[in-house]
Amino acid sequence: MNVSRRSLVLGAAGAGAAIAVPTLLPFRADSGAPARLPASKFPKMFTVPFAHAPVAQPIRRDATTDYYRISLEQFTAELLPGIRTSLYGYNGSFPGPTIRANRGRTVVARFENNLPSMHPAWAYESFATIHLHGGGSLPQYDGYASDIIHPGEFKDYVWLNTECGRSAWYHDHAMHHTSLNVYAGLAGRYLVDDPADFALGLPRGEFDVSLQLSDAMFQADGGLYASLKDTKGLWGDVLLVNGRPWPLMKVKRRKYRFRMVNACGSRTFFLRLSTGDPLVVIGSDAGLAPAPIPVPSFRITNGERYDFVVDFAKYPAGTRVELINDSLPYNDDYPTTRKVMAFDVVADEFDPANNDVPRELAPSNPVMTTPTPAKPTIRNFKTIRQGGEWTINGNTWNDVIDSEYGLVEATVLKGSTEIWEFQNNSGGWSHPMHVHGVDARIISRNGKAPYAYENCPKDTFRLGENETIRLQMTFHEPGKYMIHCHNVVHEDHDMMSQYECIDPNGPAADSPFAAAAEPLLDAREL
Ligand code: C2O
Ligand code: CU
Ligand code: CU
């Protein structure tokens, strides 16, 4: 049997060890309510300079593959000026280092769990799993929630990057602990460059900017505050962009491409520019849109990405443009969550190349062009609150565990195109629904056209209060893949199930617990 997690201690390879499932119950004990840091200790909005996440450096490249080594560790950072906060992160940075992948080149990444065995404040075992959200991964490299890496173990992930260019992210997905692991800092970007996109003339280099949005609440002692009793959500009163509170970015008088991910546990944003000028959406979770979509505002929920262009050319130097968050129902709002960041326009010279948004972007992506079959299989998924837990069709991840991973909501055929309907009959909740292992297009929202900016290849969808959405998807990758709510507190409690894609004419898919028989990185090069 191939076991995917190996001991970090030399000579103590984990192969042969049983798949240990240490904690079946969702973790949400009360840690007692520590005193919160008052808002008077926050920096003034737009005083902290904007910063990019660091870029991950491969330890080696060969003809086909880039090799990375990434350590999960505890570290402290100054998120708020003058205040030290203890975090969990990848290579000691928050956000984690951005992995820049290239379409057609494989990424092999060793993730080593060097976290303390127990979280020092929240007292759960610091096991982890790594999900590349937005890339089609083989089942064993998809961050299956129960395929966990214990402290002191590592796993080598293989991501093939065969799909079109996209703005993805990687984050923790460990069963029942995802919300706290991600909140503590285990999230970063994974951007796939596609040579087919280069000719479009979209902003590149310094004008191609990743924005990782998150929120946090702080204790008086500087630690992250989490209300561990709340199974509805995890909310911050400080908004962070790439780990900086309400940052100020200087921009030149030209177009910028922003690649935004909402990495908040529970908060959905409803964003617009203070000038009233349009945000030009050019893509979302799973690649570029067929054509640019100028909109006055857009919603972005947990796990979603939007790529959009802002043209600062029309503003005279000295103009300040703010990114405003109008919010939506069922967010915990604070006066400090109404604005995200600001841009100050400067007169500096700039490279005029790649300053375009062409009229067509990716008009022939099959995700967007595949016609709806005449008699499609339509499956219905209900989001149900039951016994204090959130469920999908009444099922939870604990039900999947109890079934020894046999329980599936659907069995689909490789190559088939289906319609999946997600239904939220509650007036009091919204759910960001995410289906792994497949790219989708939204074909209706409450029987009507989706929001204009949703006309993009996607994998995560806001399912608002009393809403029903229909997605069309064509399945390609055999194996078991998770379906869940990306409000990570709902996900942990325990709104996650799975489906299986099968290929009757092909070999059986690998188990989500399988992995290469040998470590993929040679110890000599580490
Ligand atoms: Cu962003 Cu299943 O996760
Ligand atoms: Cu995902
Ligand atoms: Cu939910």
Short mmCIF file of C-alpha atoms and ligand atoms in Angstrom, two decimals:
data_model
loop_
_atom_site.label_atom_id
_atom_site.label_comp_id
_atom_site.label_asym_id
_atom_site.label_seq_id
_atom_site.Cartn_x
_atom_site.Cartn_y
_atom_site.Cartn_z
CA MET A 1 0.00 0.00 0.00
CA ASN A 2 1.23 3.44 -0.85
CA VAL A 3 0.90 5.85 2.00
CA SER A 4 1.25 9.44 1.12
CA ARG A 5 2.60 10.87 4.34
CA ARG A 6 6.11 10.19 5.51
CA SER A 7 7.99 10.94 8.65
CA LEU A 8 10.35 13.88 8.62
CA VAL A 9 12.69 11.89 10.83
CA LEU A 10 15.29 10.28 8.58
CA GLY A 11 15.00 6.53 8.39
CA ALA A 12 11.53 6.49 9.88
CA ALA A 13 9.56 6.41 6.65
CA GLY A 14 5.86 6.37 7.32
CA ALA A 15 5.13 3.80 4.62
CA GLY A 16 3.09 0.96 6.05
CA ALA A 17 1.58 3.06 8.82
CA ALA A 18 -2.17 2.83 9.07
CA ILE A 19 -4.21 5.80 7.95
CA ALA A 20 -4.72 7.37 11.32
CA VAL A 21 -7.86 9.37 11.85
CA PRO A 22 -7.25 10.97 15.20
CA THR A 23 -10.15 13.30 15.73
CA LEU A 24 -13.57 12.49 14.46
CA LEU A 25 -15.42 15.28 16.18
CA PRO A 26 -15.37 18.81 14.90
CA PHE A 27 -13.24 20.95 17.16
CA ARG A 28 -15.02 23.87 18.77
CA ALA A 29 -14.37 23.93 22.48
CA ASP A 30 -14.62 27.29 24.18
CA SER A 31 -11.25 28.72 24.97
CA GLY A 32 -12.78 31.22 27.37
CA ALA A 33 -13.24 34.65 25.89
CA PRO A 34 -9.97 36.55 26.02
CA ALA A 35 -10.08 40.34 26.02
CA ARG A 36 -10.16 41.84 22.55
CA LEU A 37 -7.82 44.43 21.16
CA PRO A 38 -9.74 47.71 20.94
CA ALA A 39 -10.12 49.42 17.57
CA SER A 40 -8.12 52.35 18.94
CA LYS A 41 -5.04 50.13 18.55
CA PHE A 42 -5.65 49.60 14.83
CA PRO A 43 -3.63 51.65 12.36
CA LYS A 44 -5.51 54.38 10.55
CA MET A 45 -6.89 53.18 7.24
CA PHE A 46 -4.55 53.64 4.27
CA THR A 47 -1.44 54.33 6.33
CA VAL A 48 0.20 50.90 6.01
CA PRO A 49 1.98 50.46 2.67
CA PHE A 50 0.71 47.75 0.35
CA ALA A 51 2.98 44.72 -0.02
CA HIS A 52 3.13 41.71 -2.30
CA ALA A 53 3.34 38.18 -0.95
CA PRO A 54 6.82 36.69 -1.42
CA VAL A 55 7.30 34.46 -4.47
CA ALA A 56 8.25 30.84 -3.75
CA GLN A 57 11.62 29.85 -5.22
CA PRO A 58 11.94 26.33 -6.61
CA ILE A 59 14.79 24.33 -5.12
CA ARG A 60 15.35 22.79 -8.53
CA ARG A 61 13.99 22.82 -12.07
CA ASP A 62 14.40 20.20 -14.75
CA ALA A 63 13.06 19.81 -18.28
CA THR A 64 9.49 19.18 -17.14
CA THR A 65 9.18 20.03 -13.46
CA ASP A 66 9.67 22.73 -10.83
CA TYR A 67 10.43 21.39 -7.34
CA TYR A 68 9.49 23.24 -4.18
CA ARG A 69 9.99 22.58 -0.52
CA ILE A 70 7.57 24.33 1.79
CA SER A 71 7.54 24.14 5.56
CA LEU A 72 4.43 24.59 7.70
CA GLU A 73 5.57 26.36 10.82
CA GLN A 74 4.58 28.62 13.65
CA PHE A 75 6.03 32.13 13.50
CA THR A 76 5.22 35.63 14.62
CA ALA A 77 4.52 38.62 12.39
CA GLU A 78 3.62 42.24 12.82
CA LEU A 79 0.22 42.38 11.14
CA LEU A 80 -0.76 45.47 13.12
CA PRO A 81 2.06 47.98 13.52
CA GLY A 82 3.84 47.47 16.83
CA ILE A 83 1.92 44.29 17.73
CA ARG A 84 3.33 40.77 17.41
CA THR A 85 0.90 38.04 16.40
CA SER A 86 1.60 34.34 16.44
CA LEU A 87 0.60 32.62 13.20
CA TYR A 88 0.77 29.33 11.40
CA GLY A 89 2.13 29.67 7.89
CA TYR A 90 3.99 28.33 4.90
CA ASN A 91 7.72 29.12 5.02
CA GLY A 92 7.10 31.57 7.84
CA SER A 93 5.20 34.09 5.79
CA PHE A 94 1.64 35.33 5.69
CA PRO A 95 0.31 35.10 3.07
CA GLY A 96 2.22 31.98 2.09
CA PRO A 97 4.69 32.37 -0.77
CA THR A 98 3.07 32.67 -4.19
CA ILE A 99 3.79 29.68 -6.40
CA ARG A 100 4.09 30.77 -10.04
CA ALA A 101 3.43 27.75 -12.18
CA ASN A 102 3.49 27.41 -15.94
CA ARG A 103 0.90 25.58 -17.95
CA GLY A 104 2.37 22.28 -19.12
CA ARG A 105 5.09 22.18 -16.46
CA THR A 106 4.64 20.00 -13.40
CA VAL A 107 5.03 21.31 -9.88
CA VAL A 108 6.27 18.89 -7.23
CA ALA A 109 5.97 20.45 -3.80
CA ARG A 110 7.07 18.86 -0.57
CA PHE A 111 5.02 20.19 2.31
CA GLU A 112 6.65 19.48 5.67
CA ASN A 113 4.54 19.81 8.77
CA ASN A 114 6.86 21.47 11.30
CA LEU A 115 3.98 22.89 13.34
CA PRO A 116 3.82 22.33 17.09
CA SER A 117 1.95 19.12 17.81
CA MET A 118 -0.90 21.05 19.43
CA HIS A 119 -2.05 24.54 18.58
CA PRO A 120 -0.81 26.61 21.54
CA ALA A 121 -4.03 28.58 22.02
CA TRP A 122 -6.76 26.48 20.47
CA ALA A 123 -5.53 23.08 21.64
CA TYR A 124 -6.14 20.91 18.60
CA GLU A 125 -3.60 18.64 16.94
CA SER A 126 -1.91 20.63 14.19
CA PHE A 127 -2.45 18.18 11.39
CA ALA A 128 -2.75 19.58 7.90
CA THR A 129 -3.47 18.74 4.30
CA ILE A 130 -2.78 20.94 1.29
CA HIS A 131 -5.43 21.71 -1.28
CA LEU A 132 -4.66 23.48 -4.53
CA HIS A 133 -7.96 25.30 -4.98
CA GLY A 134 -8.46 26.01 -8.67
CA GLY A 135 -6.20 23.42 -10.19
CA GLY A 136 -7.38 20.05 -11.35
CA SER A 137 -5.48 17.69 -9.07
CA LEU A 138 -5.36 13.93 -9.07
CA PRO A 139 -7.39 12.61 -6.11
CA GLN A 140 -4.31 11.85 -3.99
CA TYR A 141 -2.94 15.38 -4.45
CA ASP A 142 -6.18 17.25 -3.88
CA GLY A 143 -5.84 17.83 -0.17
CA TYR A 144 -8.49 15.26 0.76
CA ALA A 145 -9.66 16.33 4.19
CA SER A 146 -8.81 13.00 5.84
CA ASP A 147 -5.45 12.53 4.08
CA ILE A 148 -3.70 14.41 6.82
CA ILE A 149 -0.05 15.20 7.44
CA HIS A 150 0.66 14.99 11.14
CA PRO A 151 3.25 17.23 12.76
CA GLY A 152 6.61 15.63 11.98
CA GLU A 153 5.46 14.26 8.61
CA PHE A 154 5.66 15.47 5.05
CA LYS A 155 3.87 14.78 1.81
CA ASP A 156 5.01 15.39 -1.76
CA TYR A 157 2.24 16.87 -3.91
CA VAL A 158 2.28 16.64 -7.69
CA TRP A 159 0.34 19.24 -9.63
CA LEU A 160 0.35 18.83 -13.39
CA ASN A 161 -0.89 22.25 -14.57
CA THR A 162 -2.35 20.89 -17.76
CA GLU A 163 -5.36 23.21 -17.70
CA CYS A 164 -5.63 26.76 -18.97
CA GLY A 165 -4.00 29.61 -17.07
CA ARG A 166 -5.75 30.63 -13.87
CA SER A 167 -5.46 32.43 -10.56
CA ALA A 168 -5.68 29.71 -7.95
CA TRP A 169 -4.67 29.45 -4.33
CA TYR A 170 -3.49 26.76 -1.96
CA HIS A 171 -4.67 26.37 1.58
CA ASP A 172 -5.18 23.95 4.41
CA HIS A 173 -8.07 21.51 4.14
CA ALA A 174 -7.67 19.32 7.23
CA MET A 175 -10.94 17.82 8.40
CA HIS A 176 -12.66 19.80 11.15
CA HIS A 177 -9.68 22.16 11.56
CA THR A 178 -9.64 23.98 8.24
CA SER A 179 -11.18 27.17 9.58
CA LEU A 180 -8.63 27.66 12.33
CA ASN A 181 -5.68 26.50 10.23
CA VAL A 182 -6.56 28.92 7.44
CA TYR A 183 -7.38 31.72 9.88
CA ALA A 184 -4.01 31.16 11.53
CA GLY A 185 -2.36 31.78 8.15
CA LEU A 186 -2.16 28.60 6.08
CA ALA A 187 -3.08 30.10 2.70
CA GLY A 188 -1.20 31.41 -0.33
CA ARG A 189 -1.57 31.99 -4.06
CA TYR A 190 -0.88 29.63 -6.94
CA LEU A 191 -0.90 31.43 -10.28
CA VAL A 192 -0.67 29.46 -13.50
CA ASP A 193 0.78 31.33 -16.46
CA ASP A 194 -0.44 30.25 -19.86
CA PRO A 195 1.55 31.22 -22.97
CA ALA A 196 -1.77 31.34 -24.85
CA ASP A 197 -2.71 34.39 -22.73
CA PHE A 198 0.48 36.36 -23.27
CA ALA A 199 -0.57 37.68 -26.68
CA LEU A 200 -3.62 39.37 -25.15
CA GLY A 201 -1.59 42.31 -23.90
CA LEU A 202 -3.05 42.18 -20.39
CA PRO A 203 -1.01 43.91 -17.68
CA ARG A 204 1.98 41.84 -16.60
CA GLY A 205 4.93 42.03 -14.25
CA GLU A 206 4.58 44.80 -11.67
CA PHE A 207 1.12 45.59 -13.07
CA ASP A 208 -0.19 42.08 -12.40
CA VAL A 209 -1.01 42.16 -8.70
CA SER A 210 -2.33 39.43 -6.42
CA LEU A 211 -4.70 40.59 -3.66
CA GLN A 212 -5.37 38.03 -0.94
CA LEU A 213 -8.21 39.32 1.23
CA SER A 214 -8.68 38.09 4.76
CA ASP A 215 -10.04 39.36 8.04
CA ALA A 216 -8.86 38.95 11.60
CA MET A 217 -9.78 39.83 15.14
CA PHE A 218 -7.12 40.33 17.76
CA GLN A 219 -6.80 39.69 21.47
CA ALA A 220 -5.47 42.39 23.75
CA ASP A 221 -2.16 40.48 23.89
CA GLY A 222 -1.84 40.53 20.09
CA GLY A 223 -2.89 36.92 19.49
CA LEU A 224 -5.56 36.04 16.97
CA TYR A 225 -9.00 36.03 18.53
CA ALA A 226 -11.40 33.28 17.59
CA SER A 227 -14.81 32.73 19.05
CA LEU A 228 -14.59 28.98 19.20
CA LYS A 229 -18.23 28.50 20.15
CA ASP A 230 -19.58 30.11 17.02
CA THR A 231 -20.41 27.51 14.40
CA LYS A 232 -21.86 30.07 12.02
CA GLY A 233 -18.72 31.90 11.12
CA LEU A 234 -15.38 33.41 11.92
CA TRP A 235 -15.28 37.17 11.61
CA GLY A 236 -12.63 39.82 11.84
CA ASP A 237 -12.87 43.53 12.43
CA VAL A 238 -9.52 44.09 10.70
CA LEU A 239 -9.39 43.66 6.92
CA LEU A 240 -6.08 42.47 5.56
CA VAL A 241 -4.81 42.54 1.98
CA ASN A 242 -1.75 40.32 1.60
CA GLY A 243 -1.53 40.42 5.38
CA ARG A 244 -1.53 44.25 5.60
CA PRO A 245 -4.40 46.13 7.28
CA TRP A 246 -6.26 48.49 4.88
CA PRO A 247 -3.11 49.08 2.84
CA LEU A 248 -2.33 51.97 0.55
CA MET A 249 -0.94 51.11 -2.87
CA LYS A 250 0.74 53.62 -5.15
CA VAL A 251 -0.35 53.14 -8.76
CA LYS A 252 0.87 54.58 -12.03
CA ARG A 253 -1.46 56.11 -14.62
CA ARG A 254 -2.17 52.95 -16.57
CA LYS A 255 -4.03 49.63 -16.32
CA TYR A 256 -3.46 47.12 -13.54
CA ARG A 257 -4.61 43.53 -13.39
CA PHE A 258 -5.70 42.51 -9.91
CA ARG A 259 -6.07 38.85 -9.04
CA MET A 260 -8.24 38.75 -5.97
CA VAL A 261 -9.01 35.82 -3.71
CA ASN A 262 -11.37 36.00 -0.77
CA ALA A 263 -9.46 33.97 1.84
CA CYS A 264 -11.75 35.03 4.72
CA GLY A 265 -13.31 32.28 6.74
CA SER A 266 -16.84 33.57 6.44
CA ARG A 267 -17.00 37.16 5.18
CA THR A 268 -18.36 37.91 1.70
CA PHE A 269 -17.39 41.22 0.11
CA PHE A 270 -19.45 43.44 -2.16
CA LEU A 271 -16.86 45.67 -3.77
CA ARG A 272 -16.81 48.87 -5.77
CA LEU A 273 -14.50 51.79 -6.43
CA SER A 274 -15.11 55.07 -4.60
CA THR A 275 -14.98 56.88 -7.95
CA GLY A 276 -17.95 54.93 -9.33
CA ASP A 277 -15.79 53.79 -12.25
CA PRO A 278 -16.17 50.22 -13.45
CA LEU A 279 -14.21 47.20 -12.38
CA VAL A 280 -13.50 45.26 -15.55
CA VAL A 281 -13.78 41.57 -14.67
CA ILE A 282 -11.57 39.50 -16.97
CA GLY A 283 -11.67 36.12 -15.27
CA SER A 284 -12.54 34.12 -12.22
CA ASP A 285 -11.77 30.86 -10.44
CA ALA A 286 -10.90 28.69 -13.43
CA GLY A 287 -9.49 31.05 -16.03
CA LEU A 288 -10.23 34.01 -18.23
CA ALA A 289 -13.74 35.06 -19.18
CA PRO A 290 -14.83 34.81 -22.82
CA ALA A 291 -14.83 38.63 -22.93
CA PRO A 292 -14.23 41.46 -20.45
CA ILE A 293 -17.18 42.28 -18.18
CA PRO A 294 -17.27 45.86 -16.88
CA VAL A 295 -19.37 46.06 -13.72
CA PRO A 296 -20.01 48.75 -11.11
CA SER A 297 -19.48 46.24 -8.29
CA PHE A 298 -19.15 42.54 -7.62
CA ARG A 299 -19.63 40.08 -4.79
CA ILE A 300 -16.75 37.80 -3.88
CA THR A 301 -17.39 35.03 -1.40
CA ASN A 302 -15.08 32.65 0.45
CA GLY A 303 -12.73 30.81 -1.85
CA GLU A 304 -13.82 32.74 -4.95
CA ARG A 305 -11.39 34.58 -7.18
CA TYR A 306 -11.96 37.45 -9.54
CA ASP A 307 -9.38 38.87 -11.89
CA PHE A 308 -10.23 42.44 -12.81
CA VAL A 309 -8.58 45.40 -14.47
CA VAL A 310 -8.66 48.97 -13.21
CA ASP A 311 -7.46 51.72 -15.53
CA PHE A 312 -5.90 54.51 -13.46
CA ALA A 313 -4.95 56.50 -16.59
CA LYS A 314 -7.97 58.78 -16.31
CA TYR A 315 -7.09 59.98 -12.83
CA PRO A 316 -4.69 62.86 -12.35
CA ALA A 317 -1.70 62.19 -10.12
CA GLY A 318 -2.70 62.79 -6.52
CA THR A 319 -6.11 61.12 -6.86
CA ARG A 320 -7.03 58.62 -4.19
CA VAL A 321 -9.29 55.74 -5.23
CA GLU A 322 -10.74 53.60 -2.45
CA LEU A 323 -11.96 50.03 -2.65
CA ILE A 324 -15.28 50.06 -0.80
CA ASN A 325 -17.03 47.05 0.74
CA ASP A 326 -20.81 47.52 0.77
CA SER A 327 -21.22 44.13 2.46
CA LEU A 328 -24.18 41.78 2.25
CA PRO A 329 -26.66 40.23 4.70
CA TYR A 330 -25.31 37.76 7.25
CA ASN A 331 -21.87 39.27 7.49
CA ASP A 332 -20.74 40.43 10.91
CA ASP A 333 -19.92 44.02 10.01
CA TYR A 334 -17.89 46.63 11.83
CA PRO A 335 -17.23 50.26 10.96
CA THR A 336 -13.74 49.06 10.02
CA THR A 337 -14.95 46.57 7.43
CA ARG A 338 -16.49 49.13 5.08
CA LYS A 339 -13.25 49.85 3.23
CA VAL A 340 -10.61 47.41 2.06
CA MET A 341 -7.69 49.38 0.66
CA ALA A 342 -6.85 52.51 -1.32
CA PHE A 343 -4.83 53.42 -4.40
CA ASP A 344 -2.91 56.67 -4.69
CA VAL A 345 -2.26 57.65 -8.30
CA VAL A 346 1.29 58.86 -8.93
CA ALA A 347 2.85 60.53 -11.96
CA ASP A 348 5.78 58.09 -12.31
CA GLU A 349 6.90 56.84 -15.73
CA PHE A 350 5.75 53.39 -16.69
CA ASP A 351 6.30 50.72 -19.29
CA PRO A 352 3.47 51.19 -21.82
CA ALA A 353 3.60 47.57 -23.01
CA ASN A 354 0.85 45.15 -21.99
CA ASN A 355 -1.63 47.86 -21.20
CA ASP A 356 -4.64 46.38 -22.98
CA VAL A 357 -7.90 44.62 -22.34
CA PRO A 358 -8.79 43.09 -25.71
CA ARG A 359 -12.40 42.62 -26.73
CA GLU A 360 -12.05 38.86 -26.62
CA LEU A 361 -10.20 36.97 -23.90
CA ALA A 362 -10.88 33.22 -23.93
CA PRO A 363 -13.96 32.82 -26.14
CA SER A 364 -13.54 29.11 -26.80
CA ASN A 365 -12.92 27.62 -23.36
CA PRO A 366 -15.13 24.49 -23.44
CA VAL A 367 -16.32 25.22 -19.88
CA MET A 368 -18.11 28.24 -21.33
CA THR A 369 -19.02 26.94 -24.79
CA THR A 370 -20.18 23.35 -24.21
CA PRO A 371 -23.90 23.35 -24.99
CA THR A 372 -26.31 22.08 -22.37
CA PRO A 373 -27.28 18.51 -23.29
CA ALA A 374 -30.85 18.07 -24.50
CA LYS A 375 -31.70 15.75 -21.59
CA PRO A 376 -29.06 16.38 -19.00
CA THR A 377 -28.77 14.60 -15.69
CA ILE A 378 -29.90 17.17 -13.13
CA ARG A 379 -28.88 16.56 -9.54
CA ASN A 380 -30.20 18.51 -6.61
CA PHE A 381 -28.15 19.32 -3.52
CA LYS A 382 -29.89 20.84 -0.53
CA THR A 383 -28.08 22.75 2.15
CA ILE A 384 -29.64 21.71 5.43
CA ARG A 385 -29.05 22.72 9.05
CA GLN A 386 -29.61 19.61 11.16
CA GLY A 387 -28.79 18.77 14.76
CA GLY A 388 -26.61 21.85 15.16
CA GLU A 389 -24.55 20.86 12.12
CA TRP A 390 -24.57 22.03 8.55
CA THR A 391 -25.11 19.33 5.94
CA ILE A 392 -25.30 18.68 2.22
CA ASN A 393 -28.41 16.59 1.57
CA GLY A 394 -28.28 15.62 5.25
CA ASN A 395 -24.72 14.31 5.01
CA THR A 396 -21.56 15.48 6.75
CA TRP A 397 -17.88 14.64 6.50
CA ASN A 398 -18.26 12.49 9.61
CA ASP A 399 -20.81 10.45 7.66
CA VAL A 400 -18.22 10.07 4.90
CA ILE A 401 -15.65 8.96 7.48
CA ASP A 402 -18.13 6.54 9.08
CA SER A 403 -18.78 5.03 5.65
CA GLU A 404 -15.04 4.42 5.31
CA TYR A 405 -15.06 6.95 2.50
CA GLY A 406 -17.62 5.02 0.50
CA LEU A 407 -20.49 7.51 0.82
CA VAL A 408 -20.91 9.67 -2.27
CA GLU A 409 -23.60 12.18 -3.22
CA ALA A 410 -23.25 11.31 -6.90
CA THR A 411 -21.41 8.97 -9.23
CA VAL A 412 -20.67 10.65 -12.54
CA LEU A 413 -19.12 9.36 -15.74
CA LYS A 414 -15.90 10.78 -17.08
CA GLY A 415 -16.73 12.89 -20.10
CA SER A 416 -20.36 13.45 -19.11
CA THR A 417 -21.92 16.89 -18.84
CA GLU A 418 -24.38 17.36 -15.98
CA ILE A 419 -26.40 20.08 -14.31
CA TRP A 420 -25.95 20.39 -10.56
CA GLU A 421 -28.49 22.43 -8.68
CA PHE A 422 -27.66 23.78 -5.24
CA GLN A 423 -30.63 24.86 -3.19
CA ASN A 424 -30.68 26.96 -0.04
CA ASN A 425 -34.16 27.16 1.41
CA SER A 426 -33.03 29.13 4.41
CA GLY A 427 -33.68 32.84 4.66
CA GLY A 428 -31.00 33.17 7.27
CA TRP A 429 -27.87 31.76 5.70
CA SER A 430 -25.75 31.90 2.65
CA HIS A 431 -23.24 29.30 1.59
CA PRO A 432 -20.29 29.55 -0.78
CA MET A 433 -20.48 26.19 -2.54
CA HIS A 434 -17.36 24.62 -3.97
CA VAL A 435 -17.04 21.46 -6.06
CA HIS A 436 -13.55 19.98 -6.34
CA GLY A 437 -12.03 18.38 -9.40
CA VAL A 438 -14.11 20.11 -12.06
CA ASP A 439 -14.57 23.53 -13.65
CA ALA A 440 -18.11 24.79 -13.94
CA ARG A 441 -20.21 27.50 -15.45
CA ILE A 442 -23.22 28.92 -13.71
CA ILE A 443 -26.22 28.77 -15.98
CA SER A 444 -28.86 30.24 -13.70
CA ARG A 445 -29.42 31.96 -10.41
CA ASN A 446 -33.01 31.59 -9.15
CA GLY A 447 -34.10 30.62 -12.64
CA LYS A 448 -32.69 33.80 -14.12
CA ALA A 449 -29.36 34.78 -15.63
CA PRO A 450 -26.47 34.82 -13.16
CA TYR A 451 -24.72 38.07 -12.27
CA ALA A 452 -22.93 39.39 -15.37
CA TYR A 453 -19.50 38.98 -13.79
CA GLU A 454 -20.19 35.29 -13.10
CA ASN A 455 -19.94 34.53 -16.83
CA CYS A 456 -16.50 33.04 -16.27
CA PRO A 457 -15.13 29.55 -15.74
CA LYS A 458 -15.59 28.96 -12.02
CA ASP A 459 -15.45 26.49 -9.15
CA THR A 460 -16.96 28.40 -6.20
CA PHE A 461 -20.38 30.05 -6.10
CA ARG A 462 -22.27 32.19 -3.68
CA LEU A 463 -25.54 30.49 -2.75
CA GLY A 464 -27.39 33.31 -1.04
CA GLU A 465 -30.37 33.17 1.29
CA ASN A 466 -33.36 31.46 -0.39
CA GLU A 467 -31.40 30.98 -3.58
CA THR A 468 -31.08 28.15 -6.08
CA ILE A 469 -28.22 28.03 -8.54
CA ARG A 470 -27.59 25.69 -11.43
CA LEU A 471 -24.12 24.76 -12.59
CA GLN A 472 -23.10 22.95 -15.73
CA MET A 473 -19.98 20.86 -15.62
CA THR A 474 -18.16 18.25 -17.64
CA PHE A 475 -16.19 15.75 -15.59
CA HIS A 476 -12.71 14.73 -16.65
CA GLU A 477 -10.80 13.37 -13.69
CA PRO A 478 -11.78 9.99 -12.26
CA GLY A 479 -11.66 9.74 -8.48
CA LYS A 480 -13.38 10.90 -5.33
CA TYR A 481 -13.61 14.66 -4.84
CA MET A 482 -15.07 16.81 -2.11
CA ILE A 483 -18.13 19.03 -2.32
CA HIS A 484 -18.45 21.58 0.46
CA CYS A 485 -19.41 24.94 1.79
CA HIS A 486 -16.40 27.28 1.76
CA ASN A 487 -17.54 29.21 4.80
CA VAL A 488 -14.83 27.20 6.52
CA VAL A 489 -16.66 27.13 9.84
CA HIS A 490 -19.64 25.50 8.12
CA GLU A 491 -17.17 23.22 6.35
CA ASP A 492 -15.69 22.09 9.67
CA HIS A 493 -19.21 21.65 11.15
CA ASP A 494 -19.54 19.57 8.95
CA MET A 495 -20.84 20.71 5.60
CA MET A 496 -18.76 18.55 3.33
CA SER A 497 -19.40 15.42 1.34
CA GLN A 498 -18.02 13.97 -1.89
CA TYR A 499 -18.81 12.63 -5.32
CA GLU A 500 -17.06 10.09 -7.47
CA CYS A 501 -16.14 10.32 -11.11
CA ILE A 502 -15.64 6.96 -12.81
CA ASP A 503 -14.30 5.89 -16.17
CA PRO A 504 -15.91 2.53 -17.03
CA ASN A 505 -13.45 2.02 -19.87
CA GLY A 506 -10.32 3.09 -18.07
CA PRO A 507 -8.25 2.00 -15.11
CA ALA A 508 -9.62 2.59 -11.62
CA ALA A 509 -8.77 5.98 -10.17
CA ASP A 510 -6.25 6.28 -7.38
CA SER A 511 -7.54 6.52 -3.85
CA PRO A 512 -7.35 9.95 -2.23
CA PHE A 513 -4.94 8.34 0.21
CA ALA A 514 -2.57 7.06 -2.46
CA ALA A 515 0.68 8.70 -3.44
CA ALA A 516 3.94 7.94 -5.13
CA ALA A 517 5.71 4.90 -3.74
CA GLU A 518 8.92 6.83 -3.26
CA PRO A 519 9.40 10.40 -2.07
CA LEU A 520 9.57 12.62 -5.12
CA LEU A 521 12.32 14.82 -3.83
CA ASP A 522 15.66 13.24 -3.28
CA ALA A 523 16.97 13.76 0.25
CA ARG A 524 20.29 14.84 -1.26
CA GLU A 525 18.79 17.94 -2.78
CA LEU A 526 17.00 19.07 0.35
CU1 C2O B 1 -10.65 26.24 -1.18
CU2 C2O B 1 -12.20 22.53 -0.83
O1 C2O B 1 -11.38 24.35 -0.92
CU CU B 2 -10.92 23.53 -4.15
CU CU B 3 -22.26 27.29 4.50
#
